[in-house]
GROMACS .gro file of C-alpha atoms in nm:
model
  459
    1UNK     CA    1  -0.023   0.007  -0.004
    2UNK     CA    2   0.108   0.384  -0.097
    3UNK     CA    3   0.229   0.543   0.226
    4UNK     CA    4   0.057   0.851   0.241
    5UNK     CA    5   0.240   1.167   0.324
    6UNK     CA    6   0.085   1.472   0.484
    7UNK     CA    7   0.150   1.831   0.359
    8UNK     CA    8  -0.008   2.196   0.447
    9UNK     CA    9  -0.080   2.405   0.216
   10UNK     CA   10  -0.153   2.800   0.186
   11UNK     CA   11  -0.499   2.841   0.040
   12UNK     CA   12  -0.431   3.208  -0.042
   13UNK     CA   13  -0.080   3.172  -0.223
   14UNK     CA   14  -0.039   2.778  -0.265
   15UNK     CA   15   0.266   2.802  -0.050
   16UNK     CA   16   0.367   2.444   0.073
   17UNK     CA   17   0.437   2.349   0.443
   18UNK     CA   18   0.571   2.008   0.618
   19UNK     CA   19   0.417   2.079   0.933
   20UNK     CA   20   0.090   2.354   1.013
   21UNK     CA   21   0.159   2.691   1.121
   22UNK     CA   22  -0.063   2.952   1.212
   23UNK     CA   23   0.080   3.186   0.918
   24UNK     CA   24   0.197   3.172   0.620
   25UNK     CA   25   0.539   3.306   0.555
   26UNK     CA   26   0.534   3.390   0.220
   27UNK     CA   27   0.168   3.595   0.210
   28UNK     CA   28   0.169   3.637   0.557
   29UNK     CA   29  -0.213   3.491   0.606
   30UNK     CA   30  -0.365   3.374   0.913
   31UNK     CA   31  -0.525   3.059   0.957
   32UNK     CA   32  -0.444   2.929   0.599
   33UNK     CA   33  -0.279   2.610   0.591
   34UNK     CA   34  -0.494   2.310   0.515
   35UNK     CA   35  -0.376   1.964   0.520
   36UNK     CA   36  -0.360   1.801   0.216
   37UNK     CA   37  -0.280   1.396   0.202
   38UNK     CA   38  -0.078   1.278  -0.120
   39UNK     CA   39   0.063   0.913  -0.254
   40UNK     CA   40   0.413   0.911  -0.158
   41UNK     CA   41   0.682   0.699  -0.251
   42UNK     CA   42   0.834   0.611  -0.576
   43UNK     CA   43   0.602   0.280  -0.672
   44UNK     CA   44   0.292   0.460  -0.522
   45UNK     CA   45   0.010   0.355  -0.741
   46UNK     CA   46  -0.075   0.704  -0.884
   47UNK     CA   47   0.269   0.775  -0.939
   48UNK     CA   48   0.279   0.449  -1.192
   49UNK     CA   49  -0.035   0.438  -1.361
   50UNK     CA   50   0.031   0.797  -1.521
   51UNK     CA   51   0.365   0.681  -1.611
   52UNK     CA   52   0.645   0.923  -1.399
   53UNK     CA   53   0.797   0.663  -1.155
   54UNK     CA   54   1.029   0.536  -1.217
   55UNK     CA   55   1.124   0.662  -1.585
   56UNK     CA   56   1.483   0.843  -1.556
   57UNK     CA   57   1.441   1.228  -1.690
   58UNK     CA   58   1.597   1.334  -2.010
   59UNK     CA   59   1.696   1.723  -2.086
   60UNK     CA   60   1.683   1.818  -2.465
   61UNK     CA   61   1.930   2.081  -2.533
   62UNK     CA   62   1.846   2.427  -2.630
   63UNK     CA   63   2.003   2.492  -2.982
   64UNK     CA   64   1.825   2.124  -3.067
   65UNK     CA   65   1.440   2.299  -3.022
   66UNK     CA   66   1.291   2.407  -3.338
   67UNK     CA   67   1.218   2.755  -3.305
   68UNK     CA   68   0.845   2.788  -3.530
   69UNK     CA   69   0.560   2.994  -3.435
   70UNK     CA   70   0.316   2.815  -3.206
   71UNK     CA   71   0.047   2.651  -3.358
   72UNK     CA   72  -0.306   2.747  -3.285
   73UNK     CA   73  -0.655   2.650  -3.338
   74UNK     CA   74  -0.984   2.924  -3.361
   75UNK     CA   75  -1.243   2.851  -3.078
   76UNK     CA   76  -1.507   2.977  -3.355
   77UNK     CA   77  -1.524   3.312  -3.139
   78UNK     CA   78  -1.312   3.596  -3.295
   79UNK     CA   79  -1.362   3.780  -2.941
   80UNK     CA   80  -1.260   3.481  -2.702
   81UNK     CA   81  -0.946   3.380  -2.959
   82UNK     CA   82  -0.856   3.796  -2.878
   83UNK     CA   83  -0.855   3.717  -2.516
   84UNK     CA   84  -0.621   3.385  -2.573
   85UNK     CA   85  -0.401   3.545  -2.785
   86UNK     CA   86  -0.528   3.440  -3.138
   87UNK     CA   87  -0.689   3.086  -3.016
   88UNK     CA   88  -0.603   2.737  -2.843
   89UNK     CA   89  -0.279   2.611  -2.800
   90UNK     CA   90  -0.220   2.236  -2.866
   91UNK     CA   91  -0.122   2.043  -2.505
   92UNK     CA   92  -0.222   2.388  -2.326
   93UNK     CA   93  -0.400   2.414  -2.035
   94UNK     CA   94  -0.692   2.665  -1.996
   95UNK     CA   95  -0.851   2.768  -1.676
   96UNK     CA   96  -1.197   2.909  -1.695
   97UNK     CA   97  -1.320   3.108  -1.374
   98UNK     CA   98  -1.656   3.294  -1.345
   99UNK     CA   99  -1.996   3.316  -1.101
  100UNK     CA  100  -2.265   3.086  -1.159
  101UNK     CA  101  -2.471   3.208  -1.448
  102UNK     CA  102  -2.231   3.418  -1.571
  103UNK     CA  103  -2.226   3.183  -1.883
  104UNK     CA  104  -1.904   2.954  -1.846
  105UNK     CA  105  -2.069   2.644  -1.987
  106UNK     CA  106  -2.283   2.822  -2.261
  107UNK     CA  107  -1.928   2.982  -2.417
  108UNK     CA  108  -1.780   2.645  -2.378
  109UNK     CA  109  -2.017   2.449  -2.578
  110UNK     CA  110  -2.038   2.734  -2.846
  111UNK     CA  111  -1.654   2.676  -2.860
  112UNK     CA  112  -1.671   2.272  -2.918
  113UNK     CA  113  -1.928   2.346  -3.150
  114UNK     CA  114  -1.694   2.478  -3.379
  115UNK     CA  115  -1.425   2.265  -3.289
  116UNK     CA  116  -1.559   1.923  -3.369
  117UNK     CA  117  -1.515   2.029  -3.706
  118UNK     CA  118  -1.184   1.933  -3.692
  119UNK     CA  119  -1.070   1.730  -3.355
  120UNK     CA  120  -1.215   1.476  -3.121
  121UNK     CA  121  -1.392   1.655  -2.840
  122UNK     CA  122  -1.471   1.530  -2.466
  123UNK     CA  123  -1.671   1.725  -2.256
  124UNK     CA  124  -1.666   1.592  -1.878
  125UNK     CA  125  -1.923   1.733  -1.640
  126UNK     CA  126  -1.948   1.679  -1.288
  127UNK     CA  127  -2.240   1.881  -1.247
  128UNK     CA  128  -2.485   1.829  -1.480
  129UNK     CA  129  -2.676   1.504  -1.628
  130UNK     CA  130  -2.616   1.379  -2.015
  131UNK     CA  131  -2.976   1.485  -2.051
  132UNK     CA  132  -2.930   1.840  -1.931
  133UNK     CA  133  -2.616   1.898  -2.152
  134UNK     CA  134  -2.811   1.785  -2.450
  135UNK     CA  135  -3.055   1.996  -2.397
  136UNK     CA  136  -2.851   2.305  -2.334
  137UNK     CA  137  -2.699   2.204  -2.685
  138UNK     CA  138  -3.007   2.214  -2.865
  139UNK     CA  139  -3.105   2.515  -2.761
  140UNK     CA  140  -2.794   2.668  -2.861
  141UNK     CA  141  -2.813   2.477  -3.189
  142UNK     CA  142  -2.504   2.326  -3.163
  143UNK     CA  143  -2.421   2.175  -3.505
  144UNK     CA  144  -2.143   1.930  -3.439
  145UNK     CA  145  -2.356   1.772  -3.169
  146UNK     CA  146  -2.260   1.437  -3.317
  147UNK     CA  147  -1.915   1.462  -3.319
  148UNK     CA  148  -1.901   1.560  -2.950
  149UNK     CA  149  -1.847   1.331  -2.635
  150UNK     CA  150  -1.984   1.361  -2.279
  151UNK     CA  151  -1.879   1.187  -1.987
  152UNK     CA  152  -2.012   1.244  -1.680
  153UNK     CA  153  -1.797   1.136  -1.424
  154UNK     CA  154  -1.623   1.306  -1.108
  155UNK     CA  155  -1.323   1.073  -1.053
  156UNK     CA  156  -1.033   1.223  -1.196
  157UNK     CA  157  -0.847   0.866  -1.250
  158UNK     CA  158  -1.141   0.734  -1.435
  159UNK     CA  159  -1.107   1.059  -1.679
  160UNK     CA  160  -0.726   1.001  -1.700
  161UNK     CA  161  -0.782   0.639  -1.813
  162UNK     CA  162  -1.048   0.735  -2.065
  163UNK     CA  163  -0.868   0.991  -2.192
  164UNK     CA  164  -0.583   0.768  -2.249
  165UNK     CA  165  -0.752   0.479  -2.394
  166UNK     CA  166  -0.981   0.742  -2.643
  167UNK     CA  167  -0.753   0.978  -2.726
  168UNK     CA  168  -0.951   1.309  -2.772
  169UNK     CA  169  -0.783   1.605  -2.860
  170UNK     CA  170  -0.978   1.886  -2.665
  171UNK     CA  171  -1.126   1.831  -2.326
  172UNK     CA  172  -1.316   2.033  -2.131
  173UNK     CA  173  -1.331   1.985  -1.733
  174UNK     CA  174  -1.667   2.112  -1.568
  175UNK     CA  175  -1.575   2.198  -1.352
  176UNK     CA  176  -1.235   2.151  -1.113
  177UNK     CA  177  -1.391   2.174  -0.793
  178UNK     CA  178  -1.673   1.856  -0.850
  179UNK     CA  179  -1.357   1.626  -0.960
  180UNK     CA  180  -1.164   1.392  -0.718
  181UNK     CA  181  -0.833   1.166  -0.659
  182UNK     CA  182  -0.919   0.798  -0.550
  183UNK     CA  183  -0.576   0.782  -0.361
  184UNK     CA  184  -0.648   1.141  -0.189
  185UNK     CA  185  -0.853   1.121   0.183
  186UNK     CA  186  -1.072   1.416   0.150
  187UNK     CA  187  -1.380   1.557   0.043
  188UNK     CA  188  -1.445   1.699  -0.331
  189UNK     CA  189  -1.402   2.066  -0.385
  190UNK     CA  190  -1.112   2.068  -0.083
  191UNK     CA  191  -0.789   2.219  -0.142
  192UNK     CA  192  -0.612   1.881  -0.205
  193UNK     CA  193  -0.846   1.707  -0.457
  194UNK     CA  194  -0.856   2.050  -0.656
  195UNK     CA  195  -0.497   2.062  -0.651
  196UNK     CA  196  -0.367   1.721  -0.746
  197UNK     CA  197  -0.663   1.671  -0.945
  198UNK     CA  198  -0.532   2.023  -1.180
  199UNK     CA  199  -0.191   1.864  -1.186
  200UNK     CA  200  -0.273   1.522  -1.276
  201UNK     CA  201  -0.482   1.701  -1.581
  202UNK     CA  202  -0.199   1.910  -1.674
  203UNK     CA  203   0.070   1.669  -1.677
  204UNK     CA  204  -0.138   1.446  -1.935
  205UNK     CA  205  -0.251   1.778  -2.143
  206UNK     CA  206   0.162   1.833  -2.139
  207UNK     CA  207   0.247   1.471  -2.190
  208UNK     CA  208  -0.014   1.366  -2.453
  209UNK     CA  209  -0.087   1.750  -2.646
  210UNK     CA  210  -0.443   1.702  -2.515
  211UNK     CA  211  -0.572   2.077  -2.457
  212UNK     CA  212  -0.774   2.131  -2.157
  213UNK     CA  213  -0.985   2.410  -2.067
  214UNK     CA  214  -1.075   2.376  -1.674
  215UNK     CA  215  -1.406   2.538  -1.549
  216UNK     CA  216  -1.379   2.711  -1.156
  217UNK     CA  217  -1.623   2.836  -0.933
  218UNK     CA  218  -1.540   3.166  -0.780
  219UNK     CA  219  -1.608   3.262  -0.440
  220UNK     CA  220  -1.818   3.614  -0.316
  221UNK     CA  221  -1.529   3.822  -0.371
  222UNK     CA  222  -1.495   3.704  -0.720
  223UNK     CA  223  -1.157   3.521  -0.691
  224UNK     CA  224  -1.133   3.155  -0.794
  225UNK     CA  225  -1.209   2.888  -0.555
  226UNK     CA  226  -0.943   2.683  -0.430
  227UNK     CA  227  -0.565   2.671  -0.367
  228UNK     CA  228  -0.389   2.985  -0.566
  229UNK     CA  229  -0.178   2.724  -0.706
  230UNK     CA  230  -0.421   2.619  -0.937
  231UNK     CA  231  -0.383   2.945  -1.194
  232UNK     CA  232   0.005   2.896  -1.149
  233UNK     CA  233  -0.009   2.540  -1.262
  234UNK     CA  234  -0.245   2.605  -1.572
  235UNK     CA  235  -0.096   2.838  -1.853
  236UNK     CA  236  -0.379   3.024  -1.937
  237UNK     CA  237  -0.610   3.181  -1.675
  238UNK     CA  238  -0.949   3.366  -1.786
  239UNK     CA  239  -1.250   3.503  -1.608
  240UNK     CA  240  -1.576   3.614  -1.709
  241UNK     CA  241  -1.820   3.787  -1.580
  242UNK     CA  242  -2.137   4.013  -1.632
  243UNK     CA  243  -2.207   4.377  -1.678
  244UNK     CA  244  -2.443   4.540  -1.388
  245UNK     CA  245  -2.748   4.501  -1.613
  246UNK     CA  246  -2.678   4.161  -1.678
  247UNK     CA  247  -2.679   4.182  -2.074
  248UNK     CA  248  -2.344   4.166  -2.169
  249UNK     CA  249  -2.029   3.933  -2.032
  250UNK     CA  250  -1.724   4.048  -2.032
  251UNK     CA  251  -1.401   3.832  -2.056
  252UNK     CA  252  -1.050   3.916  -1.913
  253UNK     CA  253  -0.751   3.695  -1.926
  254UNK     CA  254  -0.501   3.742  -1.578
  255UNK     CA  255  -0.284   3.489  -1.673
  256UNK     CA  256  -0.147   3.373  -2.037
  257UNK     CA  257   0.150   3.215  -2.096
  258UNK     CA  258   0.101   3.253  -2.473
  259UNK     CA  259  -0.018   3.605  -2.555
  260UNK     CA  260  -0.108   3.959  -2.328
  261UNK     CA  261  -0.283   3.996  -2.047
  262UNK     CA  262  -0.451   4.295  -2.150
  263UNK     CA  263  -0.755   4.115  -2.405
  264UNK     CA  264  -1.091   4.193  -2.330
  265UNK     CA  265  -1.409   3.999  -2.535
  266UNK     CA  266  -1.726   4.106  -2.497
  267UNK     CA  267  -2.033   3.940  -2.545
  268UNK     CA  268  -2.441   3.977  -2.584
  269UNK     CA  269  -2.627   3.730  -2.376
  270UNK     CA  270  -2.922   3.620  -2.593
  271UNK     CA  271  -3.150   3.318  -2.572
  272UNK     CA  272  -2.948   3.132  -2.842
  273UNK     CA  273  -2.632   3.173  -2.687
  274UNK     CA  274  -2.321   3.434  -2.626
  275UNK     CA  275  -2.301   3.648  -2.921
  276UNK     CA  276  -1.995   3.856  -2.987
  277UNK     CA  277  -1.991   4.245  -2.954
  278UNK     CA  278  -1.773   4.355  -3.225
  279UNK     CA  279  -1.768   4.773  -3.104
  280UNK     CA  280  -1.776   4.767  -2.722
  281UNK     CA  281  -1.769   5.099  -2.659
  282UNK     CA  282  -2.148   5.118  -2.794
  283UNK     CA  283  -2.207   4.915  -2.459
  284UNK     CA  284  -2.087   5.193  -2.272
  285UNK     CA  285  -2.189   5.493  -2.427
  286UNK     CA  286  -2.552   5.455  -2.407
  287UNK     CA  287  -2.598   5.829  -2.202
  288UNK     CA  288  -2.893   6.037  -2.177
  289UNK     CA  289  -2.911   6.365  -2.402
  290UNK     CA  290  -2.930   6.584  -2.104
  291UNK     CA  291  -2.587   6.657  -1.942
  292UNK     CA  292  -2.488   6.629  -1.597
  293UNK     CA  293  -2.224   6.723  -1.380
  294UNK     CA  294  -1.936   6.483  -1.296
  295UNK     CA  295  -1.992   6.286  -1.599
  296UNK     CA  296  -1.658   6.254  -1.841
  297UNK     CA  297  -1.626   6.084  -2.136
  298UNK     CA  298  -1.221   5.856  -2.138
  299UNK     CA  299  -1.039   5.661  -2.449
  300UNK     CA  300  -0.867   5.357  -2.273
  301UNK     CA  301  -0.689   5.092  -2.479
  302UNK     CA  302  -0.741   4.760  -2.406
  303UNK     CA  303  -0.521   4.510  -2.582
  304UNK     CA  304  -0.524   4.594  -2.902
  305UNK     CA  305  -0.807   4.810  -2.977
  306UNK     CA  306  -0.972   5.170  -2.791
  307UNK     CA  307  -1.239   5.127  -2.538
  308UNK     CA  308  -1.466   5.457  -2.478
  309UNK     CA  309  -1.651   5.474  -2.104
  310UNK     CA  310  -1.780   5.704  -1.880
  311UNK     CA  311  -1.696   5.779  -1.530
  312UNK     CA  312  -1.944   5.932  -1.277
  313UNK     CA  313  -1.823   6.157  -0.933
  314UNK     CA  314  -2.019   6.277  -0.723
  315UNK     CA  315  -1.891   6.499  -0.444
  316UNK     CA  316  -2.068   6.633  -0.135
  317UNK     CA  317  -1.988   6.750   0.213
  318UNK     CA  318  -1.925   6.529   0.427
  319UNK     CA  319  -2.144   6.498   0.769
  320UNK     CA  320  -1.876   6.284   0.941
  321UNK     CA  321  -1.522   6.382   1.056
  322UNK     CA  322  -1.351   6.132   0.791
  323UNK     CA  323  -1.471   6.171   0.478
  324UNK     CA  324  -1.553   5.897   0.235
  325UNK     CA  325  -1.369   5.786  -0.092
  326UNK     CA  326  -1.568   5.433  -0.270
  327UNK     CA  327  -1.521   5.373  -0.589
  328UNK     CA  328  -1.599   5.089  -0.856
  329UNK     CA  329  -1.375   5.027  -1.138
  330UNK     CA  330  -1.137   5.249  -1.024
  331UNK     CA  331  -0.838   5.269  -0.836
  332UNK     CA  332  -0.865   5.379  -0.497
  333UNK     CA  333  -0.519   5.503  -0.486
  334UNK     CA  334  -0.526   5.686  -0.826
  335UNK     CA  335  -0.840   5.905  -0.661
  336UNK     CA  336  -0.625   5.980  -0.383
  337UNK     CA  337  -0.338   6.073  -0.593
  338UNK     CA  338  -0.581   6.311  -0.790
  339UNK     CA  339  -0.721   6.495  -0.479
  340UNK     CA  340  -0.326   6.596  -0.384
  341UNK     CA  341  -0.251   6.691  -0.673
  342UNK     CA  342  -0.564   6.938  -0.722
  343UNK     CA  343  -0.511   7.081  -0.419
  344UNK     CA  344  -0.159   7.138  -0.462
  345UNK     CA  345  -0.134   7.253  -0.814
  346UNK     CA  346  -0.481   7.370  -0.875
  347UNK     CA  347  -0.617   7.529  -0.559
  348UNK     CA  348  -0.915   7.288  -0.582
  349UNK     CA  349  -0.974   7.165  -0.230
  350UNK     CA  350  -1.183   6.800  -0.182
  351UNK     CA  351  -1.021   6.685   0.174
  352UNK     CA  352  -1.333   6.694   0.354
  353UNK     CA  353  -1.574   6.597   0.058
  354UNK     CA  354  -1.746   6.262   0.053
  355UNK     CA  355  -1.648   6.129  -0.322
  356UNK     CA  356  -1.814   5.885  -0.524
  357UNK     CA  357  -1.656   5.759  -0.829
  358UNK     CA  358  -1.824   5.478  -1.039
  359UNK     CA  359  -1.696   5.365  -1.408
  360UNK     CA  360  -2.010   5.312  -1.581
  361UNK     CA  361  -2.087   4.919  -1.714
  362UNK     CA  362  -1.875   4.731  -1.480
  363UNK     CA  363  -1.538   4.806  -1.656
  364UNK     CA  364  -1.218   4.761  -1.388
  365UNK     CA  365  -0.985   5.058  -1.543
  366UNK     CA  366  -0.622   4.908  -1.477
  367UNK     CA  367  -0.432   5.190  -1.652
  368UNK     CA  368  -0.309   5.523  -1.569
  369UNK     CA  369  -0.463   5.724  -1.874
  370UNK     CA  370  -0.776   5.803  -1.680
  371UNK     CA  371  -0.626   6.013  -1.462
  372UNK     CA  372  -0.698   6.323  -1.609
  373UNK     CA  373  -1.051   6.208  -1.702
  374UNK     CA  374  -1.104   6.138  -1.321
  375UNK     CA  375  -0.976   6.491  -1.208
  376UNK     CA  376  -1.203   6.676  -1.493
  377UNK     CA  377  -1.489   6.469  -1.348
  378UNK     CA  378  -1.403   6.581  -0.983
  379UNK     CA  379  -1.410   6.948  -1.088
  380UNK     CA  380  -1.680   6.915  -1.281
  381UNK     CA  381  -1.891   6.803  -0.964
  382UNK     CA  382  -1.717   7.039  -0.715
  383UNK     CA  383  -1.780   7.295  -0.917
  384UNK     CA  384  -2.087   7.188  -1.091
  385UNK     CA  385  -1.998   7.243  -1.403
  386UNK     CA  386  -2.129   7.090  -1.682
  387UNK     CA  387  -1.903   6.920  -1.944
  388UNK     CA  388  -2.009   6.909  -2.269
  389UNK     CA  389  -2.108   6.550  -2.396
  390UNK     CA  390  -1.916   6.569  -2.691
  391UNK     CA  391  -1.598   6.599  -2.499
  392UNK     CA  392  -1.367   6.323  -2.440
  393UNK     CA  393  -1.054   6.363  -2.217
  394UNK     CA  394  -0.735   6.116  -2.156
  395UNK     CA  395  -0.393   6.156  -1.947
  396UNK     CA  396  -0.190   6.058  -1.701
  397UNK     CA  397  -0.060   6.310  -1.430
  398UNK     CA  398   0.227   6.355  -1.185
  399UNK     CA  399   0.261   6.440  -0.914
  400UNK     CA  400   0.378   6.786  -0.993
  401UNK     CA  401   0.070   6.851  -1.190
  402UNK     CA  402   0.204   6.752  -1.578
  403UNK     CA  403  -0.017   6.622  -1.769
  404UNK     CA  404   0.211   6.319  -1.933
  405UNK     CA  405   0.157   6.140  -2.314
  406UNK     CA  406   0.022   5.802  -2.299
  407UNK     CA  407   0.055   5.547  -2.495
  408UNK     CA  408  -0.126   5.512  -2.817
  409UNK     CA  409  -0.247   5.872  -2.831
  410UNK     CA  410  -0.325   5.944  -3.204
  411UNK     CA  411  -0.552   5.626  -3.237
  412UNK     CA  412  -0.775   5.681  -2.913
  413UNK     CA  413  -0.871   6.068  -3.058
  414UNK     CA  414  -0.914   5.905  -3.420
  415UNK     CA  415  -1.137   5.643  -3.256
  416UNK     CA  416  -1.316   5.913  -3.023
  417UNK     CA  417  -1.359   6.085  -3.356
  418UNK     CA  418  -1.550   5.791  -3.545
  419UNK     CA  419  -1.774   5.771  -3.251
  420UNK     CA  420  -1.866   6.112  -3.300
  421UNK     CA  421  -1.692   6.321  -3.038
  422UNK     CA  422  -1.598   6.674  -3.117
  423UNK     CA  423  -1.365   6.812  -2.884
  424UNK     CA  424  -1.069   6.640  -2.690
  425UNK     CA  425  -0.862   6.763  -2.370
  426UNK     CA  426  -0.524   6.523  -2.432
  427UNK     CA  427  -0.155   6.567  -2.306
  428UNK     CA  428   0.043   6.770  -2.479
  429UNK     CA  429   0.299   6.547  -2.654
  430UNK     CA  430   0.005   6.318  -2.806
  431UNK     CA  431  -0.160   6.609  -2.998
  432UNK     CA  432  -0.081   6.550  -3.335
  433UNK     CA  433   0.189   6.792  -3.558
  434UNK     CA  434  -0.117   6.829  -3.791
  435UNK     CA  435  -0.428   6.965  -3.723
  436UNK     CA  436  -0.721   6.665  -3.711
  437UNK     CA  437  -1.056   6.743  -3.938
  438UNK     CA  438  -1.369   6.680  -3.751
  439UNK     CA  439  -1.217   6.714  -3.404
  440UNK     CA  440  -1.096   6.999  -3.193
  441UNK     CA  441  -0.838   6.965  -2.976
  442UNK     CA  442  -0.741   7.102  -2.635
  443UNK     CA  443  -0.314   6.991  -2.581
  444UNK     CA  444  -0.261   7.049  -2.211
  445UNK     CA  445   0.049   6.996  -2.011
  446UNK     CA  446  -0.011   7.070  -1.661
  447UNK     CA  447  -0.361   7.068  -1.433
  448UNK     CA  448  -0.382   7.404  -1.388
  449UNK     CA  449  -0.437   7.451  -1.831
  450UNK     CA  450  -0.660   7.160  -1.827
  451UNK     CA  451  -0.877   7.358  -1.508
  452UNK     CA  452  -0.902   7.671  -1.776
  453UNK     CA  453  -1.011   7.456  -2.038
  454UNK     CA  454  -1.307   7.299  -1.885
  455UNK     CA  455  -1.387   7.657  -1.729
  456UNK     CA  456  -1.386   7.790  -2.147
  457UNK     CA  457  -1.608   7.482  -2.203
  458UNK     CA  458  -1.822   7.553  -1.921
  459UNK     CA  459  -1.880   7.887  -2.039
   0.00000   0.00000   0.00000
């Protein structure tokens, strides 16, 4: 019988410890070490079964490796391929996380409908019956259901055995929280079961060049359930979420060994599945005809394309000694920086005000190009000045009050012009050398100049 080895794993960062401790030394979290049991010994049943026990290690000289572009195959959805970096990579492991009802199973069924045209597909479900999956496939009008095999199984060892016998080239595991290893003495969904199942499936993917998509659930704070090491094991980590009105779905990448991590895909939920949104800026620019103080439009750069979003700021006198700072979709540290810069270089004081900042549509701004737009929204709300709705603003601000240029400035201006904007407040270094027809530019070098432009536009 294989010797059972005990280990302790931090559920926050995935660090391993031979003994239990109250605090993780890596991430400093308290009471996060959970016991896992793995089959030890070089002759353990699990090790022999998967062919990695007793096999001598071999290395390949780097000069002998044939360096070519990584072959990819399409998912059938260009927005999904964009987030992946160009499509699926054979032998890769993709982790797809999302809350219940976000559309994980739906979008994957749409994926395998296209993939089944050229590859053998296996859909492993530990949550739904074959009849439930078939009913969804009919509702989504899956054309190649005859080429898709469905396996309702929760044992990781039996799934691996089936894959070794039938050799599918594309496998979906829905979901990893329902899978369990027979050699691990704990319930499915636990730290040890999730981790060991993911390790075994990843090893199989690399050995047999099988592409895996593993579905994972998320917690209340929208982080992936299970050990953090799960994201480190996989090649690509994706997350799908819904907008506030539940009409649209946003696909993001948190990790990608084969592409950029800044791409975002947009989909519209329909009865027939998820439809791609080719012009995502239209989602977030559904504004009313009336102009309101505190509302500003900015241009982000997400991956390879611009994205226009709306920022809303609300400032009111604080009835408490400690004013509130609440942001949705915006970094609170950037807000604090903007408030300090306005006070120091713009003579606009908001330290005693409650400030609320919202990015419309559920978009999370992660780049600094929205700094100037955020500060203009605060000024507009503080002074009750309406910014014309045909105005777009972008730029990064420094601690000395300077407005710094951002990447792809000309493309941002061109996209704003395409969407009907006629005025743009931009960093001085991003202004084109030649005049652009159809849009009036206000290049600004510092915060004081931006404040003067806002006063001019308000009048």
